[in-house]
Coordinates of C-alpha atoms in Angstrom, one line a residue:
M13 CA 24.2 -18.6 62.9
R14 CA 24.8 -14.9 61.9
H15 CA 26.9 -16.2 59.2
L16 CA 24.7 -17.7 57.9
K17 CA 21.4 -15.3 58.0
K18 CA 24.1 -13.1 56.1
D19 CA 25.0 -15.4 53.4
I20 CA 21.6 -16.3 53.1
I21 CA 20.8 -12.9 52.8
G22 CA 23.8 -12.2 50.4
I23 CA 22.0 -15.0 48.4
L24 CA 18.6 -14.0 48.0
L25 CA 19.6 -10.6 47.4
S26 CA 21.9 -11.2 44.2
I27 CA 18.9 -13.2 43.3
V28 CA 17.4 -10.0 43.1
L29 CA 19.6 -8.5 41.5
V30 CA 20.3 -10.9 38.6
Y31 CA 16.5 -11.2 38.4
L32 CA 16.3 -6.7 37.8
V33 CA 19.5 -7.0 35.3
S34 CA 17.6 -10.1 33.5
A35 CA 14.0 -7.7 33.9
V36 CA 15.6 -4.7 32.3
F37 CA 17.4 -6.3 29.9
D38 CA 14.6 -8.1 28.7
T39 CA 12.5 -5.5 28.6
G40 CA 15.2 -3.2 26.8
L41 CA 15.8 -6.4 24.4
D42 CA 11.3 -6.1 23.5
L43 CA 11.2 -2.6 23.0
I44 CA 14.3 -2.8 20.4
V45 CA 12.4 -5.6 18.9
F46 CA 9.1 -3.9 19.2
R47 CA 10.6 -1.0 17.5
K48 CA 11.6 -2.6 14.2
N49 CA 8.3 -4.7 13.9
E50 CA 6.2 -1.4 14.4
A51 CA 8.3 0.2 11.6
M52 CA 8.7 -3.7 9.0
I53 CA 4.9 -3.3 9.7
E54 CA 4.7 -0.3 8.5
N55 CA 6.6 -1.1 5.2
Y56 CA 4.2 -3.7 4.6
E57 CA 1.5 -1.3 4.2
E58 CA 2.8 1.2 2.2
I59 CA 4.1 -2.0 -0.2
N60 CA 0.2 -3.7 0.0
R61 CA -0.9 0.0 -0.3
A62 CA 1.5 -0.8 -3.6
I63 CA 0.3 -3.7 -4.3
T64 CA -3.6 -3.1 -4.3
R65 CA -3.3 0.0 -6.4
Y66 CA -1.7 -1.9 -8.9
D67 CA -4.4 -4.6 -9.5
L68 CA -6.6 -1.3 -9.8
S69 CA -4.2 -0.5 -12.4
K70 CA -4.7 -4.1 -14.0
V71 CA -8.5 -3.6 -13.5
A72 CA -8.5 0.3 -15.1
F73 CA -6.6 -1.1 -18.2
R74 CA -8.6 -4.5 -18.6
M75 CA -11.9 -2.4 -18.6
Y76 CA -10.5 0.4 -21.0
N77 CA -9.5 -2.8 -23.2
R78 CA -12.9 -3.8 -23.4
N79 CA -14.7 -1.0 -23.4
R80 CA -12.4 1.7 -25.0
D81 CA -13.3 3.9 -22.5
E82 CA -11.1 7.2 -22.0
S83 CA -12.1 7.3 -18.6
R84 CA -10.8 3.6 -17.2
Y85 CA -7.6 5.3 -19.2
I86 CA -7.5 7.8 -17.0
E87 CA -8.1 6.1 -14.2
Y88 CA -5.1 3.4 -15.3
L89 CA -2.6 6.2 -15.9
R90 CA -3.6 7.7 -12.1
E91 CA -2.9 4.6 -10.6
H92 CA 0.3 3.9 -12.1
E93 CA 1.7 7.2 -11.0
E94 CA 0.1 6.1 -7.2
V95 CA 2.5 3.1 -7.8
I96 CA 5.5 4.2 -9.2
R97 CA 4.7 7.1 -5.9
S98 CA 4.2 4.9 -3.2
L99 CA 7.2 2.1 -4.4
D100 CA 9.8 5.5 -4.3
A101 CA 8.1 7.2 -1.4
L102 CA 9.6 3.0 0.1
A103 CA 13.2 2.8 -2.0
D104 CA 15.2 4.8 0.7
K105 CA 14.4 1.3 2.8
F106 CA 14.8 -0.8 -0.2
K107 CA 18.1 -0.2 0.1
E108 CA 18.8 -1.3 3.9
N109 CA 18.8 -4.5 1.8
E110 CA 20.3 -6.3 -1.2
I111 CA 18.1 -8.9 -2.5
T112 CA 14.7 -6.1 -1.5
Q113 CA 16.8 -3.8 -3.4
M114 CA 17.5 -5.6 -6.5
N115 CA 13.9 -6.9 -6.6
Y116 CA 12.9 -3.3 -6.5
R117 CA 14.9 -2.1 -9.4
I118 CA 13.5 -5.6 -11.6
L119 CA 9.9 -4.4 -10.2
S120 CA 10.8 -0.7 -11.6
Q121 CA 11.8 -1.8 -14.5
M122 CA 9.0 -4.4 -15.1
L123 CA 6.2 -1.2 -14.1
E124 CA 8.2 1.2 -16.7
H125 CA 8.4 -1.4 -19.8
R126 CA 4.6 -2.2 -19.2
H127 CA 3.5 1.3 -18.9
G128 CA 5.8 2.3 -22.2
M129 CA 3.5 -1.1 -23.3
I130 CA 0.0 0.2 -22.8
L131 CA 1.4 3.9 -24.1
D132 CA 1.8 2.2 -27.2
Y133 CA -1.2 0.1 -27.3
H134 CA -3.4 3.9 -26.6
T135 CA -1.7 4.9 -30.0
L136 CA -2.4 1.4 -31.6
E137 CA 1.6 1.4 -32.0
I138 CA 2.8 -2.2 -32.5
N139 CA 5.9 -3.0 -31.2
Q140 CA 5.4 -7.2 -31.8
V141 CA 4.0 -8.5 -34.9
S142 CA 0.3 -7.2 -34.3
L143 CA -1.9 -5.4 -31.0
S144 CA -3.3 -8.7 -30.4
E145 CA 0.3 -10.2 -29.9
D146 CA 0.8 -7.0 -27.8
L147 CA -2.0 -6.4 -26.0
S148 CA -1.1 -10.6 -25.0
Y149 CA 2.4 -9.6 -23.9
I150 CA 1.3 -6.8 -21.6
F151 CA -1.4 -9.6 -19.6
I152 CA 1.7 -12.0 -19.1
L153 CA 4.0 -8.7 -18.2
S154 CA 1.5 -8.0 -15.5
D155 CA 1.1 -11.5 -14.2
R156 CA 4.7 -11.5 -14.0
I157 CA 4.5 -7.9 -11.9
S158 CA 1.7 -9.2 -10.1
S159 CA 4.2 -11.5 -8.9
Q160 CA 7.8 -9.7 -8.8
M161 CA 5.8 -7.4 -6.1
N162 CA 4.6 -10.5 -3.9
A163 CA 8.7 -11.4 -4.1
L164 CA 9.2 -7.8 -2.7
M165 CA 7.0 -8.3 -0.6
S166 CA 8.7 -11.4 1.1
S167 CA 12.2 -10.0 0.7

């Protein structure tokens, strides 16, 4: 009978010990996942901020094109700089994943090309056949950039 009590107590203690070890291990894993998710959320917030700024720059350029109001052009320039600054702040984070880094490079080149086209359009330089074709190209490129930003967000 005494050995049975010792065996039962030993089994109960081992069950409690296994439970405590698994609880500590699970809590440690939860903490690691929580910190990783917290960092991802911060990155998503930054990318969302860049997307919002980009949308504002698109609207500012469209308003400039409609009215030829210099204040709208200056607003476009300011918003464009904010987009670039937001994305550059995340450049180190993008290096952690090859696909994200590729999307970031493509997006940067597209933004630079669009900005050059808009600067030429502002000074009435023709890149294609006419200014209206340049403007159509800028609008198409703007939509493609939006798609690329969404691809960056999902990668």
